[in-house]
Amino acid sequence: MEATSLAAGAPRIKFTTTHAGATTARGLATPAAWAAAVAPLTCALDALAATGGAPVLPDGAVAGNGALVDAAGGLLVSRSAKAAGVAASPADVVRVVRWDARTWAATYETPPVGVPPPATADGGVPRPSSDTPLLWAALMGPAGPAAAGAGAGAGAAAAAGGGGGGRGVTPTPPPDGGVARARARDGGGGGGGGDPPLPRRDAL
């Protein structure tokens, strides 16, 4: 579905983003601290690509994304429009600090000063993955890690396949402005009816 959307000229990111500048969060504000914090996520992204879960889409950038809850209470998210054929680096991660399901908007920070910015496929400031609504709902809940229960907190992680091999997930914007519903789909893009809808996070 995402490949079809991109081929038709639609943007990858279908929600509003606000860049709050380079992060100054405690434990993340230096290049070395940032690199250490995002290392599990960049390793996971490389593994996703190696196993076929991050195919190249019609816009020339890869699919397949992931997220990790950091110790300061933010959501470390793989950036959108990552170039194909290169290993993930600390510059390929941004930090989402707020998600507003009512307005469908994300506020995020880029890596700290001293981390060279990556070359993005769209030529702009790196922005969070188009899977951010789903990743936030899965790991943060409607009001952050505390509301998400024991499954959230530092170290909790999720990955979303990109439609090649493996299993992908796509966020479905809720018509009533509530918490995003997650809809599972077959990553192969072929036949089959897919899986039934996952329950709303706020119903768990």
PDB file of C-alpha atoms in Angstrom:
ATOM      1  CA  MET A   1       0.000   0.000   0.000  1.00  0.00           C
ATOM      2  CA  GLU A   2       2.806   2.430   0.856  1.00  0.00           C
ATOM      3  CA  ALA A   3       4.595   1.695  -2.420  1.00  0.00           C
ATOM      4  CA  THR A   4       1.403   2.447  -4.350  1.00  0.00           C
ATOM      5  CA  SER A   5       0.938   5.704  -2.451  1.00  0.00           C
ATOM      6  CA  LEU A   6       4.508   6.841  -3.139  1.00  0.00           C
ATOM      7  CA  ALA A   7       4.298   5.848  -6.801  1.00  0.00           C
ATOM      8  CA  ALA A   8       1.262   8.119  -7.082  1.00  0.00           C
ATOM      9  CA  GLY A   9       3.287  11.031  -5.736  1.00  0.00           C
ATOM     10  CA  ALA A  10       1.908  11.100  -2.191  1.00  0.00           C
ATOM     11  CA  PRO A  11       4.274  12.074   0.644  1.00  0.00           C
ATOM     12  CA  ARG A  12       5.735   9.454   2.961  1.00  0.00           C
ATOM     13  CA  ILE A  13       4.774  11.364   6.091  1.00  0.00           C
ATOM     14  CA  LYS A  14       1.049  11.956   6.335  1.00  0.00           C
ATOM     15  CA  PHE A  15       1.001  13.887   9.596  1.00  0.00           C
ATOM     16  CA  THR A  16       2.296  17.280  10.732  1.00  0.00           C
ATOM     17  CA  THR A  17       5.822  17.501  12.139  1.00  0.00           C
ATOM     18  CA  THR A  18       7.373  20.245  14.261  1.00  0.00           C
ATOM     19  CA  HIS A  19      11.163  20.299  14.635  1.00  0.00           C
ATOM     20  CA  ALA A  20      12.106  21.401  18.172  1.00  0.00           C
ATOM     21  CA  GLY A  21      15.836  21.628  17.432  1.00  0.00           C
ATOM     22  CA  ALA A  22      18.748  19.453  18.509  1.00  0.00           C
ATOM     23  CA  THR A  23      18.089  17.434  21.644  1.00  0.00           C
ATOM     24  CA  THR A  24      19.464  18.603  24.979  1.00  0.00           C
ATOM     25  CA  ALA A  25      17.836  15.796  26.975  1.00  0.00           C
ATOM     26  CA  ARG A  26      19.770  14.443  29.924  1.00  0.00           C
ATOM     27  CA  GLY A  27      21.909  11.483  28.944  1.00  0.00           C
ATOM     28  CA  LEU A  28      21.504  12.209  25.230  1.00  0.00           C
ATOM     29  CA  ALA A  29      23.030  15.656  24.720  1.00  0.00           C
ATOM     30  CA  THR A  30      26.512  14.661  23.519  1.00  0.00           C
ATOM     31  CA  PRO A  31      27.408  12.748  20.349  1.00  0.00           C
ATOM     32  CA  ALA A  32      28.881   9.870  22.389  1.00  0.00           C
ATOM     33  CA  ALA A  33      25.844   9.588  24.662  1.00  0.00           C
ATOM     34  CA  TRP A  34      23.489   9.739  21.702  1.00  0.00           C
ATOM     35  CA  ALA A  35      25.423   7.058  19.815  1.00  0.00           C
ATOM     36  CA  ALA A  36      25.313   4.740  22.831  1.00  0.00           C
ATOM     37  CA  ALA A  37      21.585   5.286  23.361  1.00  0.00           C
ATOM     38  CA  VAL A  38      20.594   4.643  19.752  1.00  0.00           C
ATOM     39  CA  ALA A  39      22.996   1.729  19.113  1.00  0.00           C
ATOM     40  CA  PRO A  40      20.384  -0.999  19.795  1.00  0.00           C
ATOM     41  CA  LEU A  41      18.012   0.685  17.362  1.00  0.00           C
ATOM     42  CA  THR A  42      20.549   1.144  14.562  1.00  0.00           C
ATOM     43  CA  CYS A  43      21.593  -2.506  14.956  1.00  0.00           C
ATOM     44  CA  ALA A  44      17.945  -3.555  14.706  1.00  0.00           C
ATOM     45  CA  LEU A  45      17.470  -1.443  11.575  1.00  0.00           C
ATOM     46  CA  ASP A  46      20.493  -3.081   9.953  1.00  0.00           C
ATOM     47  CA  ALA A  47      19.132  -6.521  10.864  1.00  0.00           C
ATOM     48  CA  LEU A  48      15.753  -5.565   9.400  1.00  0.00           C
ATOM     49  CA  ALA A  49      17.433  -4.593   6.130  1.00  0.00           C
ATOM     50  CA  ALA A  50      19.594  -7.733   6.061  1.00  0.00           C
ATOM     51  CA  THR A  51      16.546  -9.982   6.398  1.00  0.00           C
ATOM     52  CA  GLY A  52      14.520  -8.286   3.663  1.00  0.00           C
ATOM     53  CA  GLY A  53      12.316  -6.156   5.881  1.00  0.00           C
ATOM     54  CA  ALA A  54      13.452  -2.815   4.470  1.00  0.00           C
ATOM     55  CA  PRO A  55      12.942  -2.811   0.690  1.00  0.00           C
ATOM     56  CA  VAL A  56      13.606   0.229  -1.465  1.00  0.00           C
ATOM     57  CA  LEU A  57      10.357   2.029  -2.264  1.00  0.00           C
ATOM     58  CA  PRO A  58       9.474   4.052  -5.393  1.00  0.00           C
ATOM     59  CA  ASP A  59      10.875   7.282  -3.924  1.00  0.00           C
ATOM     60  CA  GLY A  60      14.348   5.726  -3.718  1.00  0.00           C
ATOM     61  CA  ALA A  61      14.485   5.496   0.082  1.00  0.00           C
ATOM     62  CA  VAL A  62      14.075   2.385   2.201  1.00  0.00           C
ATOM     63  CA  ALA A  63      11.067   1.166   4.119  1.00  0.00           C
ATOM     64  CA  GLY A  64      11.281  -0.558   7.486  1.00  0.00           C
ATOM     65  CA  ASN A  65      11.389   1.428  10.700  1.00  0.00           C
ATOM     66  CA  GLY A  66      11.745   1.017  14.433  1.00  0.00           C
ATOM     67  CA  ALA A  67      11.658   2.827  17.748  1.00  0.00           C
ATOM     68  CA  LEU A  68      13.139   2.684  21.238  1.00  0.00           C
ATOM     69  CA  VAL A  69      11.956   4.391  24.422  1.00  0.00           C
ATOM     70  CA  ASP A  70      14.833   6.352  25.945  1.00  0.00           C
ATOM     71  CA  ALA A  71      15.647   6.820  29.635  1.00  0.00           C
ATOM     72  CA  ALA A  72      14.521  10.459  29.535  1.00  0.00           C
ATOM     73  CA  GLY A  73      11.002   9.533  28.437  1.00  0.00           C
ATOM     74  CA  GLY A  74      11.195  10.262  24.721  1.00  0.00           C
ATOM     75  CA  LEU A  75      10.773   7.956  21.753  1.00  0.00           C
ATOM     76  CA  LEU A  76      13.860   7.372  19.614  1.00  0.00           C
ATOM     77  CA  VAL A  77      12.548   6.754  16.103  1.00  0.00           C
ATOM     78  CA  SER A  78      14.242   5.907  12.836  1.00  0.00           C
ATOM     79  CA  ARG A  79      14.067   8.829  10.471  1.00  0.00           C
ATOM     80  CA  SER A  80      12.078   8.943   7.273  1.00  0.00           C
ATOM     81  CA  ALA A  81      13.656   8.792   3.811  1.00  0.00           C
ATOM     82  CA  LYS A  82      16.822   6.891   4.754  1.00  0.00           C
ATOM     83  CA  ALA A  83      19.071   6.199   1.787  1.00  0.00           C
ATOM     84  CA  ALA A  84      19.300   2.607   0.580  1.00  0.00           C
ATOM     85  CA  GLY A  85      22.428   0.474   0.744  1.00  0.00           C
ATOM     86  CA  VAL A  86      24.125   2.115   3.721  1.00  0.00           C
ATOM     87  CA  ALA A  87      24.305   1.014   7.341  1.00  0.00           C
ATOM     88  CA  ALA A  88      22.173   2.896   9.848  1.00  0.00           C
ATOM     89  CA  SER A  89      24.072   5.525  11.835  1.00  0.00           C
ATOM     90  CA  PRO A  90      23.289   7.685  14.895  1.00  0.00           C
ATOM     91  CA  ALA A  91      22.242  10.417  12.456  1.00  0.00           C
ATOM     92  CA  ASP A  92      19.450   8.149  11.191  1.00  0.00           C
ATOM     93  CA  VAL A  93      17.511   8.474  14.451  1.00  0.00           C
ATOM     94  CA  VAL A  94      15.405  11.353  15.761  1.00  0.00           C
ATOM     95  CA  ARG A  95      13.645  11.801  19.111  1.00  0.00           C
ATOM     96  CA  VAL A  96       9.870  12.246  19.222  1.00  0.00           C
ATOM     97  CA  VAL A  97       8.877  14.130  22.364  1.00  0.00           C
ATOM     98  CA  ARG A  98       5.159  14.584  21.733  1.00  0.00           C
ATOM     99  CA  TRP A  99       2.430  12.975  19.681  1.00  0.00           C
ATOM    100  CA  ASP A 100      -0.990  14.610  19.412  1.00  0.00           C
ATOM    101  CA  ALA A 101      -3.522  12.074  18.165  1.00  0.00           C
ATOM    102  CA  ARG A 102      -6.238  14.730  17.978  1.00  0.00           C
ATOM    103  CA  THR A 103      -4.373  16.908  15.481  1.00  0.00           C
ATOM    104  CA  TRP A 104      -2.244  14.067  14.058  1.00  0.00           C
ATOM    105  CA  ALA A 105       0.995  15.911  14.791  1.00  0.00           C
ATOM    106  CA  ALA A 106       4.457  15.010  16.116  1.00  0.00           C
ATOM    107  CA  THR A 107       7.021  17.224  17.835  1.00  0.00           C
ATOM    108  CA  TYR A 108      10.554  15.905  17.568  1.00  0.00           C
ATOM    109  CA  GLU A 109      14.226  16.652  18.162  1.00  0.00           C
ATOM    110  CA  THR A 110      17.188  15.850  15.956  1.00  0.00           C
ATOM    111  CA  PRO A 111      20.482  14.414  17.297  1.00  0.00           C
ATOM    112  CA  PRO A 112      22.598  16.648  19.547  1.00  0.00           C
ATOM    113  CA  VAL A 113      24.989  19.249  18.219  1.00  0.00           C
ATOM    114  CA  GLY A 114      28.101  17.512  16.926  1.00  0.00           C
ATOM    115  CA  VAL A 115      26.347  14.624  15.166  1.00  0.00           C
ATOM    116  CA  PRO A 116      26.666  15.324  11.419  1.00  0.00           C
ATOM    117  CA  PRO A 117      23.252  15.460   9.750  1.00  0.00           C
ATOM    118  CA  PRO A 118      22.514  12.683   7.253  1.00  0.00           C
ATOM    119  CA  ALA A 119      21.738  13.211   3.593  1.00  0.00           C
ATOM    120  CA  THR A 120      18.003  12.646   3.323  1.00  0.00           C
ATOM    121  CA  ALA A 121      16.194  11.541   0.196  1.00  0.00           C
ATOM    122  CA  ASP A 122      13.978  14.617   0.385  1.00  0.00           C
ATOM    123  CA  GLY A 123      16.894  17.004   0.996  1.00  0.00           C
ATOM    124  CA  GLY A 124      15.422  18.507   4.148  1.00  0.00           C
ATOM    125  CA  VAL A 125      15.839  18.265   7.906  1.00  0.00           C
ATOM    126  CA  PRO A 126      15.504  14.612   8.986  1.00  0.00           C
ATOM    127  CA  ARG A 127      11.986  13.824  10.166  1.00  0.00           C
ATOM    128  CA  PRO A 128      10.538  10.870  12.085  1.00  0.00           C
ATOM    129  CA  SER A 129       9.377   7.712  10.343  1.00  0.00           C
ATOM    130  CA  SER A 130       5.970   7.669   8.708  1.00  0.00           C
ATOM    131  CA  ASP A 131       5.230   4.821  11.154  1.00  0.00           C
ATOM    132  CA  THR A 132       5.516   7.215  14.118  1.00  0.00           C
ATOM    133  CA  PRO A 133       1.774   7.143  15.002  1.00  0.00           C
ATOM    134  CA  LEU A 134       1.883   3.357  15.268  1.00  0.00           C
ATOM    135  CA  LEU A 135       5.199   3.250  17.123  1.00  0.00           C
ATOM    136  CA  TRP A 136       4.024   5.875  19.625  1.00  0.00           C
ATOM    137  CA  ALA A 137       0.752   4.030  20.260  1.00  0.00           C
ATOM    138  CA  ALA A 138       2.592   0.742  20.762  1.00  0.00           C
ATOM    139  CA  LEU A 139       5.360   1.975  23.061  1.00  0.00           C
ATOM    140  CA  MET A 140       4.198   5.204  24.668  1.00  0.00           C
ATOM    141  CA  GLY A 141       0.429   4.981  24.948  1.00  0.00           C
ATOM    142  CA  PRO A 142      -1.870   8.023  24.956  1.00  0.00           C
ATOM    143  CA  ALA A 143       0.084   9.918  27.622  1.00  0.00           C
ATOM    144  CA  GLY A 144       3.648   8.622  27.506  1.00  0.00           C
ATOM    145  CA  PRO A 145       5.506   5.657  29.032  1.00  0.00           C
ATOM    146  CA  ALA A 146       3.707   5.701  32.387  1.00  0.00           C
ATOM    147  CA  ALA A 147       0.329   5.279  30.697  1.00  0.00           C
ATOM    148  CA  ALA A 148       1.576   2.492  28.453  1.00  0.00           C
ATOM    149  CA  GLY A 149       2.182   0.138  31.374  1.00  0.00           C
ATOM    150  CA  ALA A 150       5.019  -2.236  32.100  1.00  0.00           C
ATOM    151  CA  GLY A 151       5.727  -2.831  28.419  1.00  0.00           C
ATOM    152  CA  ALA A 152       7.014   0.708  27.991  1.00  0.00           C
ATOM    153  CA  GLY A 153       9.974   2.488  29.500  1.00  0.00           C
ATOM    154  CA  ALA A 154      13.665   2.556  28.686  1.00  0.00           C
ATOM    155  CA  GLY A 155      14.578  -0.342  26.461  1.00  0.00           C
ATOM    156  CA  ALA A 156      11.125  -1.122  25.076  1.00  0.00           C
ATOM    157  CA  ALA A 157      11.333  -1.403  21.313  1.00  0.00           C
ATOM    158  CA  ALA A 158       9.267  -2.157  18.246  1.00  0.00           C
ATOM    159  CA  ALA A 159      10.028  -2.582  14.577  1.00  0.00           C
ATOM    160  CA  ALA A 160       7.791  -2.118  11.570  1.00  0.00           C
ATOM    161  CA  GLY A 161       8.629  -4.058   8.434  1.00  0.00           C
ATOM    162  CA  GLY A 162       8.550  -2.243   5.143  1.00  0.00           C
ATOM    163  CA  GLY A 163       6.557  -4.579   2.943  1.00  0.00           C
ATOM    164  CA  GLY A 164       9.354  -6.724   1.540  1.00  0.00           C
ATOM    165  CA  GLY A 165      10.045  -9.798   3.613  1.00  0.00           C
ATOM    166  CA  GLY A 166       8.761 -10.248   7.101  1.00  0.00           C
ATOM    167  CA  ARG A 167       5.729  -8.647   8.597  1.00  0.00           C
ATOM    168  CA  GLY A 168       4.784  -5.026   8.241  1.00  0.00           C
ATOM    169  CA  VAL A 169       2.444  -2.734  10.099  1.00  0.00           C
ATOM    170  CA  THR A 170       0.822   0.496   9.017  1.00  0.00           C
ATOM    171  CA  PRO A 171      -0.904   3.137  11.150  1.00  0.00           C
ATOM    172  CA  THR A 172      -4.534   3.955  10.435  1.00  0.00           C
ATOM    173  CA  PRO A 173      -5.568   7.526  11.345  1.00  0.00           C
ATOM    174  CA  PRO A 174      -8.548   7.314  13.752  1.00  0.00           C
ATOM    175  CA  PRO A 175     -11.568   9.270  12.492  1.00  0.00           C
ATOM    176  CA  ASP A 176     -12.508  10.338  16.010  1.00  0.00           C
ATOM    177  CA  GLY A 177      -9.081  11.692  16.941  1.00  0.00           C
ATOM    178  CA  GLY A 178      -8.479   8.894  19.449  1.00  0.00           C
ATOM    179  CA  VAL A 179      -5.403   6.759  19.875  1.00  0.00           C
ATOM    180  CA  ALA A 180      -4.223   5.344  16.566  1.00  0.00           C
ATOM    181  CA  ARG A 181      -5.406   1.879  15.683  1.00  0.00           C
ATOM    182  CA  ALA A 182      -2.748  -0.467  14.431  1.00  0.00           C
ATOM    183  CA  ARG A 183      -3.619  -2.552  11.442  1.00  0.00           C
ATOM    184  CA  ALA A 184      -1.425  -5.527  10.616  1.00  0.00           C
ATOM    185  CA  ARG A 185      -0.794  -6.417   7.031  1.00  0.00           C
ATOM    186  CA  ASP A 186       1.116  -9.128   5.225  1.00  0.00           C
ATOM    187  CA  GLY A 187       4.558  -7.740   4.413  1.00  0.00           C
ATOM    188  CA  GLY A 188       4.694  -9.746   1.195  1.00  0.00           C
ATOM    189  CA  GLY A 189       2.130  -7.520  -0.454  1.00  0.00           C
ATOM    190  CA  GLY A 190       0.451 -10.493  -2.091  1.00  0.00           C
ATOM    191  CA  GLY A 191      -2.782 -12.307  -1.518  1.00  0.00           C
ATOM    192  CA  GLY A 192      -4.410 -13.337   1.676  1.00  0.00           C
ATOM    193  CA  GLY A 193      -6.710 -11.307   3.801  1.00  0.00           C
ATOM    194  CA  GLY A 194      -4.121 -10.374   6.377  1.00  0.00           C
ATOM    195  CA  ASP A 195      -4.647 -10.505  10.106  1.00  0.00           C
ATOM    196  CA  PRO A 196      -7.556  -9.106  12.108  1.00  0.00           C
ATOM    197  CA  PRO A 197      -7.193  -5.597  13.530  1.00  0.00           C
ATOM    198  CA  LEU A 198      -5.125  -5.244  16.664  1.00  0.00           C
ATOM    199  CA  PRO A 199      -6.930  -3.849  19.734  1.00  0.00           C
ATOM    200  CA  ARG A 200      -6.717  -0.179  20.554  1.00  0.00           C
ATOM    201  CA  ARG A 201      -3.865   0.568  22.936  1.00  0.00           C
ATOM    202  CA  ASP A 202      -6.189   2.418  25.294  1.00  0.00           C
ATOM    203  CA  ALA A 203      -8.429  -0.644  25.477  1.00  0.00           C
ATOM    204  CA  LEU A 204      -5.684  -2.937  26.790  1.00  0.00           C
TER     205      LEU A 204
END
